[in-house]
């Protein structure tokens, strides 16, 4: 048996015990892990220091090193995250629907844990703790495979989680860690049908593509967001400017940031020069269509590739469109189905946009930056799905569960 | 562009028009197709005759030929099926949940069509019409790839569907047919990410495995059911017999038929000989564990493989277990997560079974044969999911949809 198969088998066995535990048992385990992380803070930071040194030697960018770095505040954030998850309602066991058939069969649709969730991620080491916490509360075991750059940090975090669990009724095997830098282990993990019920990739477009192409277990695609803001002819232009600056500039490296601005021709000449100078004042590079370049000389032209790019950086493509229909077509062609927003005072145009745009989240007069489990009130988020199967948009605890039908009879047979 | 990619692109374009049509438009299209099938009855039956002749020459089994054969009654059934789907409530547009955040953002979770659904199937030609009807009502276009043995029948049915649609507002491109016997076309179809939102395989275990292993688009696994009946020590044994005969013998070739009987030791000697002779009287071959063979001499021993086999035939494996726990372990080891039933008057044992068995449908004092969209009251069924992602158990119209978040604001930005 391969190493990852062995880990997944252990997780599967533990998931069956976990599925039978009540909310208090799970919450107590989360608290035990929170305390253990604080106890192990020094060794975790030492392990992280090793990753940071290796990363510097390997020439990682300063932004990657920043993402990788742990310090006391970040450990405190993880601890608070664990306690917040403990306070969230337990989704498992909820009777979602209930009905009785004419033959007397009583059918309940009951929320149950997913089983074993695999997570393949490039992100900060805190994802290790967050993922464990959300899966545990949702009743599932987890098989983690983090970035090779964070190997020492993740190893230390998982060791601390297991130590915390060891004094509780939750088996330590509910968390399993692929302690390897070998990509073959990821490939093997992605083909563990019958052991893994779901894999979620979190990271760049390349990682997600690789997971989708390799996996035979069910996958939820997350994250790639080429999000548009459409400023309609009937827009409140000062609202449009405020939302634009928020959607583009509040954070650059996130999937719900705006990457492209579409402007109705009738407001372009009056509003766009101000908007562009405000963006430039914040260091944003503009790439425009011919109409934009004509209006504001000296800008870089947008290439075909730019329209399709999630920059994750202070870069924005801008296109002038003739009407709502052209905006809808452009979004249909280049959007990734993440978050799209229209700014307008025209209710009819707004409703048409909300109805016709095929994306996880569609907005009227609001920033795309709201696509987020916390902003939606889910109290947690394991990722943002950009596929249509199972879950779409922000995924909280409920989106980490499945269901089963519980049918109670009195001897019914089928005629 | 490959042929299947071209078909899927056309389906995708048509799906966008379909998504904007109201219930009446979709129902009118279903009725138009129903009428057209009746009009085209002769040419459909002629095409089917060709498939039957080819099948006989190729040496297909009589049961396969029976599944393949169309006649006036079966076309009438398809027509009635179309009209029944028209009468079902439209799932699209339903506001599933609605809430307002403290910043005033109003969030609606709205049910939307899946987009383009791929179906790869070995089954009877009626699946062509059923799948089209369910996907249409759920607002999705469909890309069909049926059995090579049914190529002429399916071609004629799809031609008739398109002819029926041509006089309606539903574009004929909402149904696309892979008119090919080449398996490479299936492989290409399964990798159309961005064009296909979902693929559902319907057929034998081999087909399903092939689809799961090849696909990079999201898949819902259907159908394989190694279903167990557990007769507990506190069972009403006459109820147990009736349910056993129903679960095993009502239809042999279906995924919700019982394939394995587990009997508590304390009722085995008193009840099992009668049960076995009733089964044998119906032509069922028994394969037993050593305890069963000791009790009823002359039976065939069950092999390790038998415990894991979905016979889809008049064959039943029988095992005597010491207690509920052994039954649960056996089901955990050999079950496929489809349908499992306990027969007992002991409420505590029943609840433990219902809670601990990890399957799409769990039963107390009822036949496993009830796992079915019609029996559950969904009014339709496109398949029975045995995976945990998205949908589990019988899939009706709702299970063919996705959702999106519609967020209405008044200028909100994220702070």
Tab-separated table of N, CA, C and O in Angstrom, chain A residues 16 97 99 101 103 105 112 114 193 198 212-213 216 218 239 246 250 332 351 354-355 357 359-367 369-370 374-378 388-392 398 402-415, chain B residues 16 97 99 101 103 105 112 114 193 198 212-213 216 218 239 246 250 332 351 354-355 357 359-367 369-370 374-378 388-392 398 402-415:
chain	number	residue	atom	x	y	z
A	16	UNK	N	-15.150	7.505	10.601
A	16	UNK	CA	-16.353	6.782	11.044
A	16	UNK	C	-16.609	6.999	12.527
A	16	UNK	O	-17.763	7.069	12.962
A	97	UNK	N	-35.166	17.998	5.248
A	97	UNK	CA	-36.547	17.873	4.774
A	97	UNK	C	-37.102	16.589	5.342
A	97	UNK	O	-36.356	15.672	5.668
A	99	UNK	N	-40.800	14.035	4.879
A	99	UNK	CA	-42.141	13.860	4.318
A	99	UNK	C	-42.584	12.402	4.436
A	99	UNK	O	-41.764	11.529	4.676
A	101	UNK	N	-44.849	9.313	2.568
A	101	UNK	CA	-45.456	8.870	1.313
A	101	UNK	C	-46.827	8.249	1.602
A	101	UNK	O	-47.117	7.860	2.731
A	103	UNK	N	-47.878	5.402	1.022
A	103	UNK	CA	-47.785	4.033	1.551
A	103	UNK	C	-47.301	4.006	3.005
A	103	UNK	O	-47.062	2.935	3.565
A	105	UNK	N	-44.421	5.229	4.208
A	105	UNK	CA	-42.974	5.373	4.403
A	105	UNK	C	-42.679	6.803	4.830
A	105	UNK	O	-43.154	7.759	4.217
A	112	UNK	N	-25.238	14.757	6.685
A	112	UNK	CA	-24.209	13.866	7.232
A	112	UNK	C	-22.829	14.382	6.818
A	112	UNK	O	-22.708	15.160	5.876
A	114	UNK	N	-19.113	14.590	5.118
A	114	UNK	CA	-18.625	14.188	3.795
A	114	UNK	C	-17.829	12.891	3.892
A	114	UNK	O	-17.873	12.077	2.990
A	193	UNK	N	-9.932	6.894	-5.026
A	193	UNK	CA	-11.382	6.675	-5.034
A	193	UNK	C	-11.746	5.601	-4.029
A	193	UNK	O	-11.075	4.581	-3.920
A	198	UNK	N	-13.716	13.728	-1.453
A	198	UNK	CA	-13.662	15.064	-2.057
A	198	UNK	C	-12.249	15.602	-1.935
A	198	UNK	O	-11.590	15.387	-0.919
A	212	UNK	N	-7.507	19.260	-11.244
A	212	UNK	CA	-8.676	18.891	-12.042
A	212	UNK	C	-8.299	17.847	-13.085
A	212	UNK	O	-9.047	16.891	-13.338
A	213	UNK	N	-7.126	17.999	-13.693
A	213	UNK	CA	-6.735	17.077	-14.765
A	213	UNK	C	-6.299	15.720	-14.242
A	213	UNK	O	-6.429	14.714	-14.921
A	216	UNK	N	-9.272	11.612	-10.049
A	216	UNK	CA	-10.428	10.767	-10.363
A	216	UNK	C	-11.432	10.821	-9.209
A	216	UNK	O	-12.565	10.408	-9.364
A	218	UNK	N	-13.867	13.089	-6.647
A	218	UNK	CA	-14.580	14.343	-6.885
A	218	UNK	C	-13.787	15.561	-6.409
A	218	UNK	O	-13.141	15.512	-5.363
A	239	UNK	N	-20.868	56.747	-6.712
A	239	UNK	CA	-20.916	55.392	-6.142
A	239	UNK	C	-20.020	54.449	-6.955
A	239	UNK	O	-19.288	53.622	-6.405
A	246	UNK	N	-12.695	50.246	-4.332
A	246	UNK	CA	-12.745	49.156	-3.353
A	246	UNK	C	-12.504	47.804	-4.026
A	246	UNK	O	-11.689	46.996	-3.571
A	250	UNK	N	-8.648	47.451	-2.736
A	250	UNK	CA	-8.626	47.160	-1.312
A	250	UNK	C	-7.629	46.052	-0.988
A	250	UNK	O	-6.917	46.092	0.003
A	332	UNK	N	-19.560	36.991	-20.475
A	332	UNK	CA	-19.787	35.594	-20.844
A	332	UNK	C	-18.544	34.988	-21.491
A	332	UNK	O	-18.203	33.829	-21.270
A	351	UNK	N	-31.734	44.068	-12.947
A	351	UNK	CA	-32.332	42.736	-12.856
A	351	UNK	C	-31.919	41.861	-14.030
A	351	UNK	O	-31.705	40.661	-13.878
A	354	UNK	N	-28.400	40.677	-13.242
A	354	UNK	CA	-28.399	39.683	-12.156
A	354	UNK	C	-28.917	38.337	-12.654
A	354	UNK	O	-28.444	37.276	-12.251
A	355	UNK	N	-29.908	38.388	-13.546
A	355	UNK	CA	-30.510	37.154	-14.059
A	355	UNK	C	-29.594	36.479	-15.076
A	355	UNK	O	-29.415	35.268	-15.055
A	357	UNK	N	-26.221	36.998	-15.970
A	357	UNK	CA	-24.808	36.673	-15.751
A	357	UNK	C	-24.700	35.344	-15.002
A	357	UNK	O	-25.330	35.147	-13.959
A	359	UNK	N	-22.645	33.394	-12.886
A	359	UNK	CA	-21.490	33.424	-11.983
A	359	UNK	C	-21.944	33.007	-10.593
A	359	UNK	O	-23.134	33.038	-10.285
A	360	UNK	N	-20.984	32.626	-9.754
A	360	UNK	CA	-21.312	32.208	-8.385
A	360	UNK	C	-22.005	33.334	-7.629
A	360	UNK	O	-22.943	33.099	-6.872
A	361	UNK	N	-21.548	34.575	-7.850
A	361	UNK	CA	-22.138	35.716	-7.145
A	361	UNK	C	-22.292	36.870	-8.124
A	361	UNK	O	-21.352	37.220	-8.839
A	362	UNK	N	-23.492	37.446	-8.159
A	362	UNK	CA	-23.752	38.606	-9.017
A	362	UNK	C	-24.238	39.741	-8.124
A	362	UNK	O	-25.027	39.523	-7.199
A	363	UNK	N	-23.724	40.945	-8.388
A	363	UNK	CA	-23.959	42.092	-7.499
A	363	UNK	C	-24.602	43.253	-8.228
A	363	UNK	O	-24.297	43.517	-9.396
A	364	UNK	N	-25.449	43.969	-7.515
A	364	UNK	CA	-25.973	45.244	-7.981
A	364	UNK	C	-25.578	46.309	-6.963
A	364	UNK	O	-25.932	46.185	-5.781
A	365	UNK	N	-24.847	47.321	-7.440
A	365	UNK	CA	-24.411	48.434	-6.592
A	365	UNK	C	-23.673	47.981	-5.335
A	365	UNK	O	-23.946	48.445	-4.223
A	366	UNK	N	-22.748	47.034	-5.507
A	366	UNK	CA	-21.903	46.591	-4.388
A	366	UNK	C	-20.591	46.058	-4.950
A	366	UNK	O	-20.499	45.678	-6.129
A	367	UNK	N	-19.600	46.027	-4.094
A	367	UNK	CA	-18.257	45.591	-4.485
A	367	UNK	C	-18.188	44.067	-4.602
A	367	UNK	O	-18.765	43.341	-3.788
A	369	UNK	N	-15.826	42.409	-3.789
A	369	UNK	CA	-15.025	41.949	-2.656
A	369	UNK	C	-15.861	41.267	-1.559
A	369	UNK	O	-15.321	40.652	-0.646
A	370	UNK	N	-17.195	41.357	-1.672
A	370	UNK	CA	-18.035	40.727	-0.648
A	370	UNK	C	-18.168	39.207	-0.801
A	370	UNK	O	-18.721	38.555	0.086
A	374	UNK	N	-17.242	34.813	5.366
A	374	UNK	CA	-17.492	35.653	6.548
A	374	UNK	C	-18.437	36.795	6.201
A	374	UNK	O	-19.368	37.092	6.943
A	375	UNK	N	-18.202	37.422	5.039
A	375	UNK	CA	-19.055	38.537	4.608
A	375	UNK	C	-20.499	38.080	4.367
A	375	UNK	O	-21.430	38.844	4.520
A	376	UNK	N	-20.661	36.825	3.976
A	376	UNK	CA	-22.012	36.288	3.749
A	376	UNK	C	-22.660	35.809	5.049
A	376	UNK	O	-23.808	35.399	5.055
A	377	UNK	N	-21.889	35.781	6.121
A	377	UNK	CA	-22.442	35.372	7.402
A	377	UNK	C	-22.335	33.887	7.684
A	377	UNK	O	-23.006	33.371	8.570
A	378	UNK	N	-21.473	33.173	6.916
A	378	UNK	CA	-21.328	31.733	7.158
A	378	UNK	C	-20.422	31.458	8.361
A	378	UNK	O	-20.350	30.330	8.830
A	388	UNK	N	-20.228	24.440	-10.750
A	388	UNK	CA	-21.656	24.446	-10.443
A	388	UNK	C	-22.086	23.228	-9.644
A	388	UNK	O	-23.174	23.200	-9.082
A	389	UNK	N	-21.248	22.184	-9.612
A	389	UNK	CA	-21.633	20.973	-8.905
A	389	UNK	C	-21.390	21.131	-7.406
A	389	UNK	O	-20.327	21.578	-6.996
A	390	UNK	N	-22.374	20.739	-6.617
A	390	UNK	CA	-22.319	20.679	-5.157
A	390	UNK	C	-22.424	22.054	-4.507
A	390	UNK	O	-23.404	22.339	-3.849
A	391	UNK	N	-21.397	22.870	-4.656
A	391	UNK	CA	-21.411	24.166	-3.968
A	391	UNK	C	-20.865	25.207	-4.913
A	391	UNK	O	-19.954	24.947	-5.690
A	392	UNK	N	-21.431	26.392	-4.828
A	392	UNK	CA	-21.010	27.501	-5.680
A	392	UNK	C	-20.769	28.701	-4.777
A	392	UNK	O	-21.545	28.935	-3.848
A	398	UNK	N	-21.698	24.024	6.058
A	398	UNK	CA	-22.747	23.257	5.383
A	398	UNK	C	-22.278	22.709	4.044
A	398	UNK	O	-22.640	21.598	3.653
A	402	UNK	N	-22.593	16.250	3.251
A	402	UNK	CA	-23.438	15.560	2.284
A	402	UNK	C	-24.770	15.283	2.989
A	402	UNK	O	-25.063	15.893	4.023
A	403	UNK	N	-25.581	14.404	2.439
A	403	UNK	CA	-26.808	14.024	3.117
A	403	UNK	C	-27.114	12.562	2.846
A	403	UNK	O	-26.483	11.943	1.981
A	404	UNK	N	-28.043	12.003	3.625
A	404	UNK	CA	-28.554	10.678	3.279
A	404	UNK	C	-30.050	10.659	3.541
A	404	UNK	O	-30.582	11.497	4.278
A	405	UNK	N	-30.730	9.701	2.903
A	405	UNK	CA	-32.152	9.523	3.139
A	405	UNK	C	-32.350	8.432	4.181
A	405	UNK	O	-31.850	7.323	4.020
A	406	UNK	N	-33.074	8.778	5.249
A	406	UNK	CA	-33.396	7.823	6.305
A	406	UNK	C	-34.880	7.496	6.151
A	406	UNK	O	-35.733	8.384	6.260
A	407	UNK	N	-35.174	6.233	5.866
A	407	UNK	CA	-36.547	5.838	5.520
A	407	UNK	C	-37.062	4.834	6.552
A	407	UNK	O	-36.460	3.775	6.751
A	408	UNK	N	-38.170	5.190	7.217
A	408	UNK	CA	-38.727	4.328	8.259
A	408	UNK	C	-40.051	3.751	7.785
A	408	UNK	O	-40.942	4.485	7.354
A	409	UNK	N	-40.167	2.413	7.874
A	409	UNK	CA	-41.376	1.738	7.402
A	409	UNK	C	-41.966	0.828	8.442
A	409	UNK	O	-41.512	0.769	9.592
A	410	UNK	N	-43.002	0.127	7.997
A	410	UNK	CA	-43.675	-0.851	8.856
A	410	UNK	C	-43.908	-2.131	8.061
A	410	UNK	O	-44.951	-2.751	8.159
A	411	UNK	N	-42.920	-2.454	7.221
A	411	UNK	CA	-43.031	-3.657	6.423
A	411	UNK	C	-43.341	-3.406	4.952
A	411	UNK	O	-43.648	-4.358	4.225
A	412	UNK	N	-43.226	-2.153	4.508
A	412	UNK	CA	-43.572	-1.844	3.112
A	412	UNK	C	-42.684	-2.582	2.104
A	412	UNK	O	-41.470	-2.674	2.282
A	413	UNK	N	-43.337	-3.095	1.063
A	413	UNK	CA	-42.618	-3.664	-0.084
A	413	UNK	C	-43.120	-2.954	-1.338
A	413	UNK	O	-44.186	-2.345	-1.333
A	414	UNK	N	-42.339	-3.059	-2.398
A	414	UNK	CA	-42.695	-2.356	-3.632
A	414	UNK	C	-43.545	-3.266	-4.499
A	414	UNK	O	-43.236	-4.438	-4.674
A	415	UNK	N	-44.625	-2.716	-5.011
A	415	UNK	CA	-45.538	-3.560	-5.810
A	415	UNK	C	-45.270	-3.369	-7.292
A	415	UNK	O	-44.500	-2.526	-7.700
B	16	UNK	N	-27.738	28.999	-22.827
B	16	UNK	CA	-27.907	30.371	-22.338
B	16	UNK	C	-29.267	30.932	-22.719
B	16	UNK	O	-29.861	31.686	-21.956
B	97	UNK	N	-32.952	30.538	-0.261
B	97	UNK	CA	-32.758	31.220	1.021
B	97	UNK	C	-32.589	32.706	0.736
B	97	UNK	O	-32.191	33.080	-0.365
B	99	UNK	N	-31.470	36.472	2.933
B	99	UNK	CA	-31.170	37.142	4.200
B	99	UNK	C	-30.526	38.506	3.933
B	99	UNK	O	-30.073	38.788	2.832
B	101	UNK	N	-27.690	41.332	5.410
B	101	UNK	CA	-26.550	41.526	6.306
B	101	UNK	C	-26.673	42.863	7.041
B	101	UNK	O	-27.423	43.743	6.605
B	103	UNK	N	-24.807	45.312	7.040
B	103	UNK	CA	-24.445	46.468	6.206
B	103	UNK	C	-25.518	46.765	5.155
B	103	UNK	O	-25.346	47.626	4.291
B	105	UNK	N	-26.648	44.710	2.773
B	105	UNK	CA	-26.625	43.862	1.573
B	105	UNK	C	-27.726	42.813	1.688
B	105	UNK	O	-27.854	42.143	2.717
B	112	UNK	N	-30.466	27.875	-10.129
B	112	UNK	CA	-30.226	28.153	-11.559
B	112	UNK	C	-29.924	26.844	-12.291
B	112	UNK	O	-29.583	25.837	-11.662
B	114	UNK	N	-27.993	23.962	-14.438
B	114	UNK	CA	-26.619	23.470	-14.391
B	114	UNK	C	-25.819	24.010	-15.573
B	114	UNK	O	-24.643	24.308	-15.438
B	193	UNK	N	-13.795	20.549	-20.243
B	193	UNK	CA	-13.946	21.522	-19.146
B	193	UNK	C	-14.235	22.903	-19.710
B	193	UNK	O	-13.644	23.305	-20.704
B	198	UNK	N	-21.211	19.039	-16.153
B	198	UNK	CA	-21.472	17.797	-15.414
B	198	UNK	C	-21.597	16.650	-16.408
B	198	UNK	O	-22.178	16.827	-17.476
B	212	UNK	N	-15.295	7.734	-14.647
B	212	UNK	CA	-14.652	8.353	-13.483
B	212	UNK	C	-13.146	8.506	-13.710
B	212	UNK	O	-12.555	9.529	-13.358
B	213	UNK	N	-12.538	7.501	-14.333
B	213	UNK	CA	-11.090	7.549	-14.519
B	213	UNK	C	-10.658	8.495	-15.634
B	213	UNK	O	-9.557	9.025	-15.605
B	216	UNK	N	-12.284	14.798	-16.703
B	216	UNK	CA	-11.765	15.946	-15.955
B	216	UNK	C	-12.909	16.904	-15.638
B	216	UNK	O	-12.750	17.797	-14.816
B	218	UNK	N	-16.690	17.595	-13.945
B	218	UNK	CA	-17.334	16.991	-12.775
B	218	UNK	C	-18.255	15.830	-13.170
B	218	UNK	O	-18.950	15.898	-14.187
B	239	UNK	N	-42.539	-10.502	8.365
B	239	UNK	CA	-42.237	-9.254	7.642
B	239	UNK	C	-40.893	-9.374	6.934
B	239	UNK	O	-40.732	-8.967	5.774
B	246	UNK	N	-39.284	-9.399	-1.762
B	246	UNK	CA	-39.469	-8.200	-2.574
B	246	UNK	C	-38.118	-7.595	-2.986
B	246	UNK	O	-37.890	-7.286	-4.158
B	250	UNK	N	-38.241	-8.986	-6.810
B	250	UNK	CA	-39.224	-8.227	-7.589
B	250	UNK	C	-38.665	-7.863	-8.963
B	250	UNK	O	-39.359	-7.932	-9.963
B	332	UNK	N	-20.073	-2.019	6.021
B	332	UNK	CA	-19.027	-1.024	5.838
B	332	UNK	C	-17.939	-1.527	4.894
B	332	UNK	O	-17.407	-0.785	4.087
B	351	UNK	N	-32.354	2.492	15.140
B	351	UNK	CA	-31.776	3.844	15.080
B	351	UNK	C	-30.254	3.804	14.946
B	351	UNK	O	-29.660	4.630	14.261
B	354	UNK	N	-29.588	2.997	11.290
B	354	UNK	CA	-29.897	4.145	10.422
B	354	UNK	C	-28.833	5.235	10.550
B	354	UNK	O	-28.475	5.896	9.589
B	355	UNK	N	-28.305	5.403	11.771
B	355	UNK	CA	-27.318	6.442	12.018
B	355	UNK	C	-25.944	6.027	11.489
B	355	UNK	O	-25.237	6.818	10.874
B	357	UNK	N	-24.912	3.413	9.355
B	357	UNK	CA	-24.644	2.947	7.991
B	357	UNK	C	-24.472	4.152	7.070
B	357	UNK	O	-25.312	5.047	7.032
B	359	UNK	N	-24.711	5.242	3.710
B	359	UNK	CA	-25.239	4.930	2.381
B	359	UNK	C	-26.207	6.029	1.966
B	359	UNK	O	-26.691	6.795	2.802
B	360	UNK	N	-26.489	6.089	0.675
B	360	UNK	CA	-27.416	7.110	0.166
B	360	UNK	C	-28.790	6.963	0.814
B	360	UNK	O	-29.440	7.952	1.148
B	361	UNK	N	-29.228	5.704	1.005
B	361	UNK	CA	-30.540	5.469	1.607
B	361	UNK	C	-30.443	4.331	2.609
B	361	UNK	O	-29.886	3.275	2.319
B	362	UNK	N	-30.962	4.576	3.821
B	362	UNK	CA	-30.973	3.551	4.858
B	362	UNK	C	-32.427	3.328	5.283
B	362	UNK	O	-33.187	4.275	5.433
B	363	UNK	N	-32.800	2.054	5.434
B	363	UNK	CA	-34.193	1.680	5.668
B	363	UNK	C	-34.376	0.914	6.964
B	363	UNK	O	-33.523	0.110	7.335
B	364	UNK	N	-35.519	1.133	7.585
B	364	UNK	CA	-35.947	0.315	8.708
B	364	UNK	C	-37.300	-0.297	8.340
B	364	UNK	O	-38.250	0.430	8.041
B	365	UNK	N	-37.353	-1.630	8.339
B	365	UNK	CA	-38.590	-2.361	8.031
B	365	UNK	C	-39.210	-1.960	6.699
B	365	UNK	O	-40.420	-1.725	6.602
B	366	UNK	N	-38.353	-1.865	5.682
B	366	UNK	CA	-38.852	-1.584	4.336
B	366	UNK	C	-37.858	-2.142	3.323
B	366	UNK	O	-36.688	-2.377	3.631
B	367	UNK	N	-38.358	-2.337	2.117
B	367	UNK	CA	-37.554	-2.923	1.044
B	367	UNK	C	-36.595	-1.892	0.460
B	367	UNK	O	-36.954	-0.724	0.277
B	369	UNK	N	-35.877	-1.693	-2.450
B	369	UNK	CA	-36.372	-1.363	-3.795
B	369	UNK	C	-37.004	0.021	-3.867
B	369	UNK	O	-37.314	0.513	-4.956
B	370	UNK	N	-37.227	0.665	-2.712
B	370	UNK	CA	-37.858	1.989	-2.737
B	370	UNK	C	-36.900	3.123	-3.134
B	370	UNK	O	-37.345	4.250	-3.333
B	374	UNK	N	-39.226	8.190	-8.321
B	374	UNK	CA	-40.700	8.158	-8.336
B	374	UNK	C	-41.231	7.725	-6.980
B	374	UNK	O	-42.175	8.304	-6.443
B	375	UNK	N	-40.613	6.679	-6.407
B	375	UNK	CA	-41.048	6.180	-5.105
B	375	UNK	C	-40.859	7.232	-4.004
B	375	UNK	O	-41.591	7.248	-3.029
B	376	UNK	N	-39.850	8.120	-4.191
B	376	UNK	CA	-39.617	9.166	-3.194
B	376	UNK	C	-40.513	10.378	-3.438
B	376	UNK	O	-40.505	11.327	-2.660
B	377	UNK	N	-41.229	10.358	-4.561
B	377	UNK	CA	-42.130	11.476	-4.850
B	377	UNK	C	-41.494	12.613	-5.620
B	377	UNK	O	-42.044	13.713	-5.673
B	378	UNK	N	-40.331	12.361	-6.243
B	378	UNK	CA	-39.679	13.429	-7.011
B	378	UNK	C	-40.328	13.586	-8.388
B	378	UNK	O	-40.057	14.554	-9.089
B	388	UNK	N	-20.937	11.279	-2.637
B	388	UNK	CA	-21.449	12.201	-1.619
B	388	UNK	C	-21.490	13.644	-2.101
B	388	UNK	O	-22.123	14.479	-1.478
B	389	UNK	N	-20.774	13.936	-3.188
B	389	UNK	CA	-20.732	15.319	-3.656
B	389	UNK	C	-21.977	15.642	-4.464
B	389	UNK	O	-22.371	14.874	-5.342
B	390	UNK	N	-22.570	16.767	-4.181
B	390	UNK	CA	-23.705	17.355	-4.898
B	390	UNK	C	-25.024	16.658	-4.581
B	390	UNK	O	-25.898	17.257	-3.998
B	391	UNK	N	-25.193	15.428	-5.041
B	391	UNK	CA	-26.470	14.747	-4.843
B	391	UNK	C	-26.190	13.315	-4.450
B	391	UNK	O	-25.248	12.696	-4.918
B	392	UNK	N	-27.035	12.790	-3.587
B	392	UNK	CA	-26.890	11.416	-3.111
B	392	UNK	C	-28.247	10.744	-3.250
B	392	UNK	O	-29.277	11.361	-2.948
B	398	UNK	N	-34.526	18.840	-9.168
B	398	UNK	CA	-33.742	19.735	-8.320
B	398	UNK	C	-32.271	19.372	-8.314
B	398	UNK	O	-31.392	20.232	-8.245
B	402	UNK	N	-28.066	23.978	-10.163
B	402	UNK	CA	-27.058	24.587	-9.300
B	402	UNK	C	-27.710	25.807	-8.646
B	402	UNK	O	-28.940	25.910	-8.636
B	403	UNK	N	-26.932	26.690	-8.096
B	403	UNK	CA	-27.490	27.928	-7.554
B	403	UNK	C	-26.493	29.059	-7.739
B	403	UNK	O	-25.333	28.830	-8.075
B	404	UNK	N	-26.982	30.276	-7.560
B	404	UNK	CA	-26.056	31.402	-7.499
B	404	UNK	C	-26.525	32.372	-6.427
B	404	UNK	O	-27.693	32.332	-6.012
B	405	UNK	N	-25.594	33.223	-5.963
B	405	UNK	CA	-25.942	34.241	-4.983
B	405	UNK	C	-26.207	35.553	-5.715
B	405	UNK	O	-25.364	36.031	-6.466
B	406	UNK	N	-27.392	36.104	-5.482
B	406	UNK	CA	-27.762	37.389	-6.064
B	406	UNK	C	-27.734	38.412	-4.927
B	406	UNK	O	-28.473	38.266	-3.948
B	407	UNK	N	-26.848	39.400	-5.057
B	407	UNK	CA	-26.605	40.325	-3.941
B	407	UNK	C	-26.971	41.746	-4.375
B	407	UNK	O	-26.428	42.258	-5.361
B	408	UNK	N	-27.909	42.342	-3.663
B	408	UNK	CA	-28.368	43.698	-4.010
B	408	UNK	C	-27.913	44.692	-2.948
B	408	UNK	O	-28.151	44.492	-1.754
B	409	UNK	N	-27.263	45.762	-3.399
B	409	UNK	CA	-26.728	46.746	-2.467
B	409	UNK	C	-27.146	48.158	-2.809
B	409	UNK	O	-27.936	48.387	-3.732
B	410	UNK	N	-26.600	49.100	-2.048
B	410	UNK	CA	-26.872	50.522	-2.273
B	410	UNK	C	-25.553	51.281	-2.227
B	410	UNK	O	-25.471	52.371	-1.672
B	411	UNK	N	-24.509	50.632	-2.772
B	411	UNK	CA	-23.203	51.276	-2.789
B	411	UNK	C	-22.218	50.707	-1.776
B	411	UNK	O	-21.155	51.279	-1.545
B	412	UNK	N	-22.530	49.554	-1.184
B	412	UNK	CA	-21.653	48.987	-0.145
B	412	UNK	C	-20.255	48.668	-0.683
B	412	UNK	O	-20.112	48.122	-1.779
B	413	UNK	N	-19.251	48.995	0.127
B	413	UNK	CA	-17.883	48.567	-0.153
B	413	UNK	C	-17.341	47.859	1.085
B	413	UNK	O	-17.877	48.018	2.180
B	414	UNK	N	-16.299	47.073	0.875
B	414	UNK	CA	-15.749	46.299	1.989
B	414	UNK	C	-14.696	47.120	2.712
B	414	UNK	O	-13.829	47.713	2.082
B	415	UNK	N	-14.780	47.118	4.019
B	415	UNK	CA	-13.821	47.939	4.767
B	415	UNK	C	-12.684	47.083	5.310
B	415	UNK	O	-12.717	45.877	5.230
